[in-house]
Coordinates of C-alpha atoms in Angstrom, one line a residue:
S1 CA -9.1 -96.6 12.6
F2 CA -6.6 -99.9 12.1
A3 CA -9.9 -101.5 10.4
D4 CA -8.8 -99.1 7.6
I5 CA -5.7 -101.2 6.3
D6 CA -7.0 -104.8 4.6
D7 CA -5.3 -108.2 4.0
S8 CA -1.6 -109.1 3.4
A9 CA -1.9 -107.2 0.3
H10 CA -1.8 -104.1 1.6
P11 CA 1.3 -102.5 1.0
L12 CA 1.4 -101.5 5.0
S13 CA 0.3 -104.5 6.2
P14 CA 3.5 -105.6 8.1
F15 CA 2.1 -109.2 7.5
A16 CA 3.4 -112.0 5.4
P17 CA 1.0 -113.6 2.2
R18 CA 0.4 -116.7 3.4
G19 CA 1.7 -119.9 1.3
F20 CA 5.3 -117.8 2.1
A21 CA 6.7 -118.6 5.1
G22 CA 10.5 -119.1 6.3
A23 CA 11.8 -122.1 4.9
S24 CA 15.0 -124.0 5.3
N25 CA 17.8 -127.0 5.6
A26 CA 20.4 -127.7 7.7
W27 CA 22.1 -131.0 8.5
A28 CA 25.7 -132.2 10.5
A29 CA 28.0 -134.8 10.8
A30 CA 29.3 -135.7 14.1
A31 CA 33.6 -136.5 12.6
S32 CA 32.7 -140.8 12.8
R33 CA 30.7 -139.2 9.8
S34 CA 33.0 -136.9 8.4
A35 CA 36.0 -139.0 6.1
S36 CA 37.9 -135.3 7.3
G37 CA 38.0 -136.4 10.6
G38 CA 36.1 -132.9 12.0
T39 CA 32.6 -131.5 11.9
L40 CA 31.0 -130.9 9.1
L41 CA 27.5 -128.1 9.3
A42 CA 26.0 -127.1 6.5
N43 CA 22.8 -124.3 5.9
D44 CA 20.8 -122.8 3.5
P45 CA 17.8 -120.3 4.8
H46 CA 15.5 -120.3 2.4
L47 CA 13.5 -116.5 2.1
G48 CA 12.0 -114.3 -0.5
L49 CA 14.8 -113.6 -3.7
S50 CA 15.2 -109.8 -4.0
A51 CA 17.2 -107.5 -5.1
P52 CA 19.9 -107.1 -2.9
S53 CA 19.7 -110.3 -1.0
V54 CA 18.9 -109.7 2.2
W55 CA 21.4 -111.5 3.4
Y56 CA 25.2 -109.9 3.6
L57 CA 28.5 -111.9 4.1
A58 CA 30.3 -110.1 7.0
R59 CA 32.6 -111.3 9.2
L60 CA 33.5 -109.3 12.7
E61 CA 35.7 -108.9 15.1
L62 CA 34.4 -109.8 19.0
G63 CA 36.3 -110.0 21.8
S64 CA 36.1 -113.8 22.2
G65 CA 37.1 -113.5 18.4
G66 CA 36.4 -113.2 14.7
V67 CA 32.6 -114.5 13.7
I68 CA 32.3 -114.6 9.4
G69 CA 28.9 -115.6 7.3
G70 CA 25.6 -114.6 6.8
T71 CA 24.5 -111.5 8.1
I72 CA 21.5 -109.8 7.8
P73 CA 22.1 -105.1 7.1
G74 CA 20.8 -104.0 10.5
M75 CA 21.7 -106.9 12.4
P76 CA 24.7 -106.8 14.5
M77 CA 24.9 -110.4 14.9
V78 CA 26.4 -113.3 11.8
L79 CA 22.9 -115.3 11.3
T80 CA 24.7 -118.2 10.0
G81 CA 28.2 -118.8 10.0
R82 CA 31.1 -119.8 12.3
S83 CA 33.6 -119.2 14.5
D84 CA 37.1 -120.6 15.0
R85 CA 35.4 -123.7 17.1
L86 CA 31.8 -122.9 16.8
G87 CA 29.1 -123.5 13.5
W88 CA 25.3 -122.7 14.1
G89 CA 22.8 -122.0 10.8
L90 CA 18.8 -121.5 11.4
T91 CA 15.8 -123.1 9.9
S92 CA 12.3 -122.6 10.8
A93 CA 11.2 -124.1 13.8
Y94 CA 7.1 -123.7 12.5
V95 CA 6.7 -123.1 16.7
D96 CA 2.8 -123.2 17.0
D97 CA 3.3 -119.4 19.1
Q98 CA -0.2 -117.5 17.6
D99 CA -3.1 -117.3 18.9
I100 CA -6.8 -115.9 17.7
L101 CA -8.5 -114.7 21.3
I102 CA -12.2 -113.0 20.4
E103 CA -12.4 -109.4 23.2
E104 CA -16.5 -109.2 24.2
L105 CA -16.5 -105.9 23.7
N106 CA -18.4 -103.7 27.1
P107 CA -21.6 -102.3 25.6
A108 CA -21.9 -99.8 28.3
N109 CA -18.2 -97.9 26.8
P110 CA -16.4 -99.8 23.8
K111 CA -13.1 -98.8 25.6
Q112 CA -13.2 -102.0 27.3
Y113 CA -13.4 -105.2 27.0
R114 CA -14.4 -108.4 29.1
T115 CA -11.6 -110.6 31.2
P116 CA -11.9 -113.0 33.5
D117 CA -12.8 -110.7 36.4
G118 CA -14.4 -108.3 35.0
F119 CA -14.2 -105.3 31.8
K120 CA -10.8 -103.3 31.5
D121 CA -9.9 -100.3 29.9
F122 CA -8.0 -101.3 26.6
E123 CA -4.7 -100.5 26.1
Q124 CA -4.7 -97.6 23.2
R125 CA -2.0 -95.2 21.3
D126 CA -2.4 -92.9 18.2
S127 CA 0.1 -93.1 15.2
I128 CA 0.3 -90.9 12.4
I129 CA 1.6 -91.8 9.2
Q130 CA 2.3 -88.9 7.2
I131 CA 1.2 -89.3 3.8
K132 CA 2.4 -87.9 0.9
D133 CA 0.9 -84.8 -0.9
A134 CA -2.0 -86.2 1.7
D135 CA -3.8 -85.5 5.1
P136 CA -2.2 -88.0 7.3
I137 CA -3.7 -91.0 8.9
T138 CA -4.4 -91.4 12.4
L139 CA -4.3 -95.1 13.3
T140 CA -6.1 -95.9 17.2
L141 CA -4.2 -98.7 17.9
S142 CA -4.9 -101.0 20.8
W143 CA -4.2 -103.8 23.3
S144 CA -5.6 -105.9 25.8
D145 CA -4.4 -109.0 28.2
N146 CA -3.9 -111.3 24.9
G147 CA -2.5 -109.4 22.8
P148 CA -3.2 -106.0 19.8
I149 CA -6.3 -105.9 18.0
L150 CA -6.3 -106.9 15.0
P151 CA -8.5 -105.1 12.0
G152 CA -11.4 -107.0 11.5
R153 CA -10.7 -106.7 7.1
F154 CA -7.8 -108.9 8.1
R155 CA -7.7 -112.0 6.4
D156 CA -11.5 -111.7 6.7
L157 CA -11.5 -111.7 10.4
E158 CA -14.7 -109.2 10.8
T159 CA -16.7 -112.8 8.7
I160 CA -16.0 -115.0 11.7
T161 CA -16.1 -112.3 14.7
P162 CA -19.7 -111.5 16.3
P163 CA -21.0 -108.5 16.8
S164 CA -19.4 -105.8 19.7
H165 CA -16.3 -108.0 20.0
V166 CA -12.7 -107.9 18.4
A167 CA -9.5 -110.0 18.1
A168 CA -6.4 -110.4 19.2
L169 CA -3.6 -111.3 18.6
S170 CA -1.1 -113.6 20.9
W171 CA 1.9 -114.4 19.8
T172 CA 5.8 -114.5 21.2
V173 CA 7.2 -112.4 19.4
L174 CA 5.4 -109.6 21.0
S175 CA 6.4 -109.8 24.4
P176 CA 7.5 -106.6 25.7
S177 CA 11.0 -108.1 27.2
D178 CA 12.5 -109.5 23.6
T179 CA 15.8 -111.0 24.1
S180 CA 16.3 -112.4 20.9
V181 CA 19.2 -110.3 19.6
S182 CA 21.1 -110.4 23.5
A183 CA 20.8 -114.2 23.1
A184 CA 22.4 -114.5 19.4
I185 CA 25.6 -112.9 20.3
G186 CA 25.4 -115.2 23.1
V187 CA 25.7 -117.5 20.6
M188 CA 28.3 -116.5 18.2
K189 CA 30.6 -115.5 21.5
A190 CA 29.7 -118.7 22.5
Q191 CA 33.4 -121.8 21.9
T192 CA 31.7 -125.0 21.8
V193 CA 28.2 -126.5 21.5
A194 CA 26.6 -126.7 25.0
E195 CA 27.7 -122.6 25.1
A196 CA 25.9 -121.8 23.0
I197 CA 23.0 -124.2 23.8
T198 CA 23.1 -121.9 27.0
A199 CA 23.3 -119.2 25.3
A200 CA 20.1 -119.2 23.5
E201 CA 17.5 -120.0 26.1
S202 CA 16.6 -116.4 26.4
Y203 CA 15.7 -116.2 22.7
I204 CA 12.6 -115.4 22.4
A205 CA 11.3 -114.9 18.9
P206 CA 10.4 -116.4 16.4
A207 CA 11.3 -119.1 17.1
Q208 CA 13.9 -120.6 15.4
N209 CA 16.2 -124.7 15.1
L210 CA 19.3 -124.2 16.1
T211 CA 22.2 -126.4 14.5
L212 CA 25.3 -126.5 15.6
A213 CA 28.9 -128.2 15.6
D214 CA 31.5 -127.2 17.3
R215 CA 35.8 -129.2 16.8
G216 CA 34.0 -132.7 18.5
S217 CA 29.8 -133.1 19.0
I218 CA 26.9 -131.7 17.1
A219 CA 23.5 -130.5 18.4
M220 CA 21.0 -129.7 17.4
K221 CA 18.1 -127.1 19.5
T222 CA 14.7 -126.1 19.1
I223 CA 15.5 -122.0 20.1
G224 CA 12.1 -119.5 21.3
A225 CA 9.3 -119.2 23.5
I226 CA 6.8 -122.3 23.5
P227 CA 3.3 -121.3 24.8
R228 CA 2.3 -122.8 28.1
R229 CA -2.2 -123.7 27.5
D230 CA -4.3 -125.4 29.4
T231 CA -5.5 -128.7 28.7
A232 CA -9.1 -127.7 28.8
H233 CA -8.4 -125.2 26.0
Q234 CA -11.4 -124.5 23.4
S235 CA -9.9 -125.0 20.4
Q236 CA -5.8 -126.2 21.4
G237 CA -5.1 -122.4 19.5
R238 CA -6.3 -124.2 16.3
M239 CA -9.3 -122.0 16.1
P240 CA -10.3 -118.3 17.4
S241 CA -11.6 -118.9 21.4
L242 CA -13.2 -117.0 23.9
G243 CA -10.7 -114.6 25.3
W244 CA -12.6 -113.8 28.4
Q245 CA -12.0 -117.7 29.7
K246 CA -9.0 -117.9 31.5
E247 CA -8.3 -121.6 29.6
N248 CA -7.7 -120.4 26.9
R249 CA -4.8 -118.3 27.5
W250 CA -1.4 -117.9 27.5
Q251 CA -0.1 -118.6 31.4
G252 CA 3.4 -117.9 30.3
R253 CA 6.3 -119.8 28.9
M254 CA 7.2 -123.8 28.3
P255 CA 10.7 -124.3 29.7
Y256 CA 13.6 -124.2 27.6
A257 CA 14.4 -128.3 28.6
T258 CA 11.4 -129.5 27.3
N259 CA 12.3 -127.5 23.5
P260 CA 13.1 -130.4 21.0
G261 CA 16.8 -130.9 21.5
F262 CA 19.3 -133.6 20.2
V263 CA 22.5 -133.9 20.9
S264 CA 25.9 -136.7 19.7
P265 CA 23.3 -138.4 17.6
A266 CA 24.4 -142.0 18.1
G267 CA 24.0 -142.0 13.8
G268 CA 26.4 -138.8 14.2
I269 CA 23.8 -136.8 11.7
L270 CA 21.3 -134.5 12.7
G271 CA 19.9 -132.6 10.3
N272 CA 16.5 -130.5 9.2
T273 CA 14.2 -129.3 6.5
N274 CA 11.2 -127.7 8.3
N275 CA 9.7 -131.4 8.9
K276 CA 8.3 -132.5 11.9
M277 CA 10.8 -133.0 15.4
I278 CA 8.6 -134.7 17.7
D279 CA 4.9 -136.4 18.5
R280 CA 3.8 -135.3 21.9
P281 CA 0.3 -134.6 22.4
F282 CA -1.9 -131.3 23.7
P283 CA -0.8 -129.0 25.1
N284 CA 3.3 -130.2 25.4
H285 CA 2.7 -129.9 21.8
V286 CA 5.2 -128.0 19.0
S287 CA 3.3 -127.5 16.7
F288 CA 0.1 -128.8 14.3
L289 CA 1.3 -127.8 11.1
W290 CA 5.0 -128.2 9.7
G291 CA 6.5 -126.6 6.7
D292 CA 8.5 -129.5 4.9
T293 CA 7.4 -133.1 4.7
Q294 CA 8.6 -133.9 1.2
R295 CA 12.8 -132.3 0.9
V296 CA 14.0 -134.8 3.9
Q297 CA 13.0 -137.5 2.8
R298 CA 15.1 -137.4 0.0
W299 CA 18.0 -135.5 2.3
R300 CA 17.3 -139.5 4.9
R301 CA 18.2 -140.7 0.7
L302 CA 21.5 -139.0 0.5
M303 CA 22.7 -139.1 4.2
Q304 CA 21.9 -142.5 4.3
A305 CA 23.8 -143.5 1.5
R306 CA 27.1 -142.7 2.7
E307 CA 29.2 -143.7 5.4
V308 CA 31.4 -140.6 6.2
H309 CA 30.4 -137.5 4.3
T310 CA 32.9 -134.5 3.3
R311 CA 32.5 -131.3 2.5
D312 CA 31.7 -131.7 -0.9
S313 CA 28.7 -134.3 -0.1
F314 CA 27.3 -131.5 2.2
I315 CA 27.5 -129.5 -1.2
E316 CA 26.3 -132.2 -2.9
A317 CA 23.9 -132.4 -1.5
Q318 CA 22.9 -128.8 -0.5
L319 CA 22.7 -128.6 -4.4
D320 CA 20.5 -131.9 -4.8
T321 CA 17.8 -131.3 -7.6
V322 CA 15.6 -134.4 -7.4
S323 CA 12.5 -134.3 -6.2
F324 CA 11.3 -136.7 -4.0
T325 CA 7.8 -135.7 -4.9
A326 CA 8.0 -136.4 -8.1
R327 CA 9.5 -140.4 -8.0
T328 CA 6.4 -140.7 -5.9
L329 CA 3.8 -139.1 -7.4
L330 CA 5.0 -139.9 -11.3
P331 CA 4.1 -143.9 -10.6
L332 CA 0.6 -143.4 -9.0
M333 CA -0.4 -140.7 -12.1
G334 CA 0.7 -143.0 -14.8
A335 CA 0.4 -145.8 -13.5
E336 CA -2.6 -147.0 -16.3
L337 CA -1.2 -143.9 -18.9
W338 CA 2.8 -145.8 -19.6
F339 CA 3.5 -146.9 -23.0
T340 CA 0.0 -148.0 -23.6
G341 CA -2.9 -146.9 -26.5
E342 CA -2.5 -147.3 -30.1
A343 CA 0.3 -145.1 -32.3
A344 CA -1.2 -142.2 -33.3
P345 CA -0.7 -139.7 -35.6
E346 CA 1.6 -136.9 -35.4
G347 CA -0.5 -133.7 -34.0
T348 CA -3.5 -135.1 -32.5
P349 CA -3.9 -134.6 -28.1
E350 CA -3.3 -138.6 -28.3
R351 CA 0.1 -138.6 -29.7
Q352 CA 1.1 -135.6 -28.1
R353 CA 0.3 -137.3 -24.4
Q354 CA 2.3 -140.4 -26.2
R355 CA 5.3 -138.5 -26.5
A356 CA 5.0 -136.9 -22.6
L357 CA 5.0 -139.9 -20.7
A358 CA 8.0 -141.5 -22.7
L359 CA 9.4 -138.6 -21.7
L360 CA 8.8 -139.1 -18.2
A361 CA 9.4 -142.6 -18.4
G362 CA 12.7 -141.8 -18.3
W363 CA 13.2 -139.4 -16.2
N364 CA 14.7 -139.3 -12.9
G365 CA 12.9 -136.5 -11.5
A366 CA 15.5 -133.9 -11.3
M367 CA 14.0 -130.6 -12.1
N368 CA 16.9 -129.3 -14.1
E369 CA 16.8 -126.9 -15.6
H370 CA 18.1 -127.5 -19.6
W371 CA 15.2 -130.8 -19.2
P372 CA 11.9 -130.3 -20.5
E373 CA 10.3 -133.6 -18.1
P374 CA 10.1 -130.8 -15.3
L375 CA 7.7 -128.5 -16.3
I376 CA 5.8 -131.3 -17.9
Y377 CA 5.5 -132.3 -14.9
A378 CA 4.6 -129.3 -12.8
E379 CA 2.2 -128.2 -15.5
W380 CA 0.6 -131.8 -15.1
L381 CA 0.5 -131.4 -10.8
R382 CA -1.1 -128.2 -10.9
A383 CA -3.7 -129.4 -13.3
L384 CA -4.5 -133.0 -12.0
Q385 CA -5.1 -131.3 -8.6
D386 CA -7.8 -127.7 -10.2
R387 CA -8.9 -130.7 -11.1
M388 CA -9.3 -132.9 -8.5
A389 CA -10.7 -130.2 -6.1
R390 CA -12.3 -127.5 -8.2
D391 CA -15.5 -129.3 -8.5
E392 CA -15.7 -129.2 -4.2
L393 CA -14.4 -126.0 -3.7
G394 CA -16.0 -123.6 -6.6
P395 CA -13.8 -120.8 -6.5
M396 CA -12.2 -121.6 -3.0
A397 CA -9.4 -123.5 -5.3
D398 CA -8.1 -120.3 -6.4
A399 CA -6.2 -120.6 -2.7
L400 CA -4.6 -124.1 -3.5
T401 CA -1.6 -121.5 -5.5
H402 CA 0.7 -124.5 -4.7
V403 CA 0.6 -128.9 -5.3
E404 CA -0.6 -130.3 -2.0
P405 CA 1.8 -134.1 -2.3
L406 CA 0.1 -135.7 0.7
F407 CA -3.4 -134.6 -1.3
I408 CA -2.3 -136.3 -4.8
E409 CA -1.0 -139.3 -3.0
R410 CA -3.3 -140.1 0.0
S411 CA -6.1 -139.8 -3.3
F412 CA -4.1 -142.3 -5.9
R413 CA -3.5 -144.4 -2.0
N414 CA -7.1 -144.2 -1.6
I415 CA -6.5 -143.5 2.1
D416 CA -9.4 -142.9 4.3
G417 CA -11.5 -143.5 0.8
A418 CA -9.8 -139.4 -0.6
A419 CA -9.9 -141.3 -3.6
S420 CA -13.5 -139.8 -3.7
W421 CA -11.7 -136.4 -4.8
C422 CA -11.0 -137.3 -8.1
D423 CA -15.1 -137.9 -9.2
V424 CA -16.5 -134.9 -10.4
R425 CA -19.6 -134.8 -8.4
Q426 CA -21.0 -132.9 -11.2
S427 CA -21.2 -135.1 -13.3
A428 CA -23.3 -138.5 -13.8
P429 CA -20.7 -140.9 -14.6
V430 CA -18.0 -142.0 -11.6
E431 CA -15.0 -141.3 -12.7
T432 CA -11.8 -142.4 -11.1
C433 CA -8.2 -140.7 -10.5
A434 CA -6.8 -142.9 -13.5
D435 CA -9.6 -141.0 -15.7
M436 CA -8.8 -137.5 -13.9
A437 CA -4.5 -137.9 -14.4
R438 CA -5.7 -138.1 -18.2
L439 CA -7.3 -135.4 -18.6
A440 CA -5.5 -133.3 -16.1
L441 CA -1.8 -134.3 -19.1
D442 CA -3.9 -132.9 -21.7
D443 CA -4.5 -129.5 -19.9
A444 CA -1.3 -129.8 -18.9
L445 CA 0.3 -130.4 -22.5
L446 CA -2.2 -128.1 -23.8
S447 CA -1.2 -125.2 -21.1
I448 CA 2.3 -126.4 -22.9
N449 CA 1.5 -125.5 -26.4
E450 CA -0.4 -122.2 -25.4
T451 CA 2.4 -120.3 -23.6
Y452 CA 5.6 -121.7 -25.3
G453 CA 4.5 -122.8 -28.4
T454 CA 7.7 -125.3 -29.0
Q455 CA 8.5 -129.2 -29.2
L456 CA 8.1 -130.8 -25.4
E457 CA 11.9 -131.8 -26.8
S458 CA 12.9 -128.5 -26.8
L459 CA 11.3 -127.3 -23.5
R460 CA 13.4 -126.0 -20.5
W461 CA 11.9 -126.2 -16.9
G462 CA 14.8 -122.9 -16.2
D463 CA 12.8 -120.9 -19.2
A464 CA 9.4 -121.1 -16.0
H465 CA 11.4 -121.5 -13.1
Q466 CA 13.4 -118.0 -14.0
A467 CA 14.7 -117.1 -10.4
H468 CA 12.7 -113.6 -9.8
Q469 CA 15.4 -111.1 -7.5
D470 CA 13.8 -107.8 -8.2
H471 CA 14.7 -104.6 -6.6
Q472 CA 11.6 -103.5 -4.2
V473 CA 12.0 -100.3 -4.9
L474 CA 12.7 -99.8 -8.2
G475 CA 11.6 -102.9 -9.8
E476 CA 9.0 -102.1 -11.4
V477 CA 10.3 -98.5 -12.8
P478 CA 9.7 -98.0 -16.1
V479 CA 13.2 -99.0 -18.3
L480 CA 15.4 -98.6 -14.9
K481 CA 13.9 -101.7 -13.7
H482 CA 15.6 -104.1 -16.6
F483 CA 19.3 -102.8 -14.8
V484 CA 17.8 -103.2 -11.2
N485 CA 16.0 -106.7 -11.4
I486 CA 18.3 -109.7 -12.1
R487 CA 16.6 -112.8 -13.8
Q488 CA 18.3 -116.5 -13.6
S489 CA 17.3 -119.2 -15.3
T490 CA 17.5 -122.3 -12.2
S491 CA 17.2 -125.8 -11.0
G492 CA 15.5 -126.9 -8.5
G493 CA 11.7 -126.9 -7.5
D494 CA 8.3 -126.8 -4.9
N495 CA 10.5 -129.7 -2.7
T496 CA 14.2 -130.3 -3.5
L497 CA 16.6 -129.8 -1.3
Q498 CA 17.7 -126.9 -3.8
R499 CA 14.4 -125.2 -3.2
G500 CA 12.8 -122.7 -5.4
L501 CA 9.6 -122.1 -4.3
T502 CA 6.9 -121.0 -7.6
K503 CA 4.8 -118.2 -7.3
G504 CA 1.7 -120.2 -7.9
S505 CA -0.2 -118.1 -9.0
G506 CA -0.6 -115.3 -11.6
P507 CA 0.8 -115.5 -15.7
N508 CA 4.4 -117.0 -14.4
P509 CA 3.4 -119.2 -11.8
F510 CA 6.2 -121.1 -12.5
A511 CA 8.9 -118.0 -11.2
N512 CA 11.4 -118.7 -8.6
I513 CA 10.6 -115.9 -5.8
H514 CA 11.2 -118.0 -2.4
G515 CA 14.9 -119.7 -2.0
A516 CA 18.2 -120.3 -0.1
G517 CA 19.5 -116.1 -0.6
Y518 CA 22.5 -117.7 1.4
R519 CA 24.3 -120.9 1.5
G520 CA 27.5 -121.6 3.9
V521 CA 29.1 -124.9 4.0
Y522 CA 31.3 -125.5 7.0
D523 CA 34.0 -127.8 7.6
F524 CA 35.6 -128.0 10.9
A525 CA 39.1 -130.5 10.2
D526 CA 40.0 -127.1 8.0
P527 CA 37.5 -124.7 9.1
N528 CA 39.4 -122.1 6.5
S529 CA 38.2 -124.4 3.9
S530 CA 34.8 -123.7 4.4
V531 CA 32.8 -121.6 1.4
F532 CA 30.1 -119.5 1.3
V533 CA 27.8 -117.5 -1.2
I534 CA 24.5 -114.7 -1.5
S535 CA 22.2 -114.4 -4.1
T536 CA 22.9 -111.2 -5.6
G537 CA 26.2 -109.5 -4.5
Q538 CA 27.5 -107.6 -1.7
S539 CA 27.0 -103.5 -2.9
G540 CA 23.3 -102.4 -2.7
H541 CA 24.2 -100.4 -5.7
F542 CA 23.0 -101.4 -8.9
L543 CA 25.6 -99.8 -10.9
S544 CA 28.2 -101.3 -8.6
R545 CA 30.8 -104.8 -11.1
H546 CA 29.8 -105.8 -7.3
Y547 CA 25.6 -105.5 -7.0
D548 CA 25.5 -108.8 -8.9
D549 CA 28.6 -110.5 -9.3
L550 CA 27.3 -113.3 -7.3
A551 CA 25.0 -113.8 -8.8
Q552 CA 26.0 -116.1 -11.9
L553 CA 28.0 -118.4 -8.8
W554 CA 24.4 -119.3 -6.9
R555 CA 22.7 -120.3 -9.8
R556 CA 26.1 -122.0 -11.4
G557 CA 25.5 -123.7 -7.3
E558 CA 29.2 -122.6 -6.9
Y559 CA 30.8 -120.8 -3.4
I560 CA 33.4 -118.1 -2.2
P561 CA 36.0 -118.9 0.1
M562 CA 36.1 -116.4 3.6
S563 CA 38.4 -116.6 6.0
L564 CA 38.3 -115.4 9.6
D565 CA 42.3 -114.8 8.7
E566 CA 42.8 -110.9 8.6
G567 CA 45.9 -111.1 6.8
L568 CA 44.2 -113.6 3.9
A569 CA 41.3 -111.5 3.4
R570 CA 43.2 -108.2 2.9
A571 CA 45.6 -109.9 0.7
A572 CA 43.1 -110.8 -1.4
S573 CA 41.2 -107.9 -0.7
V574 CA 39.7 -105.3 -4.4
G575 CA 39.9 -102.3 -2.0
V576 CA 38.9 -101.0 1.5
T577 CA 35.9 -98.9 2.4
R578 CA 35.8 -96.9 5.6
L579 CA 33.1 -95.6 7.1
E580 CA 33.8 -93.2 10.3
P581 CA 31.5 -90.5 12.3
L582 CA 31.3 -87.5 11.5
K583 CA 33.0 -85.4 13.7

């Protein structure tokens, strides 16, 4: 049965690991905030890094004209890019579009489940999986009215599912009439912001924030189905609920007009970093959980720092490595440590702590690959959260692979008594957050010494924060892996606009494994000045010089031009490859 398949760590699981949801940045400026007098748009979607990249640069010729930008091979559309008149970009909207519902089985017939109107047969289908050098496996797939039945071992669902019950998944992406592809093609054909918003109405899932700019206006619209829930829903979708209770079942989708949208804002600037966009009470909410509370703070600062923006200022923001998190937390963590203590002999923990604090005191928070401070800060923060959480959570603290900045900040500011997290409950003394900060810094410096064994001043963040762009098929093959995998020192971090999400666990916890595989900046005062880049190259063949020729440009924060003018494109080409069907 399907229960033989384990959770998301299983290679056959269709579910991504927790903690690595899609993310992105997108922002736009109206002509009134542009030095060139034309609208501006920037977008860099964040996905898991791989070689070849998920993204492929392409130009498509439609009946409505040419479009150019980032595509995903196999999908007949430019997902982020521009036409001659319109630019568009995507960020993950974090819409609350999944619910788990517990279905009660019929004691007399386990192929039936309870509904508001009595027992009903599951829809079932056998799926045969062929396995090389082994017998095939037959999986029996089942569906209720609420969605597909999940295996009990997935995310340990069986531990919360009563006997004679199963869990079903309601998810907008499972819609039987998904018109998302045709909607995306409609956006490509649109000539104005208004036309693009109208075309996106039939988009279903996964929900996105669509950022738009035409030659005269800018807009942002959340596209995708938002479930309509009953005000009497037992758990508001936050926890598994009873699937046979009518009030827990979805009642269609919310009207598209109620999806968050912002057209031609008065300030002339709009953007999204997966941050909270709108605050509405249940059941009109968009989400209970958002993807960013940190990057947006730095983005606002950069946008407000200039009266007018340019293509280059948008590029500068896209490549910004300053961590708002570091600038917020370090003053709290070091409040009782900066420039204190007596002189200590070389080689002592006290002396090492003083050297680390002296470096951090003069640091501006930039997660620069060439500097030691980002690594010291990252190790310190990681050790601090572990010390604060482990005595309360025990082994469950292992699940906290990434630092939660708001948890640290609220604890150090003692918001609603959160400073109690700093006290080690299993010890008699009452430890303060300053005590935890000092102990965690010593932990971090010990870990750095054991891992790198070098002077603090000689450390490089980029040595720990290498981008792991690995081949998904050949990346583990001995010898061959050295040819197909692309490893590069990179700047940025978990909460910088130039995002490089760290792995969070294992022997290389700061490895960069999730970031902007595509970057694009479009200037509609001079559309041909727009720039693009992907993180590897255009070829999927590791022996091709185009397998990784864009990777160094991407790492250095450089871009390439692309033009909708076919003559210009052919004039600069290095060759032409023709794909022709067999006669």
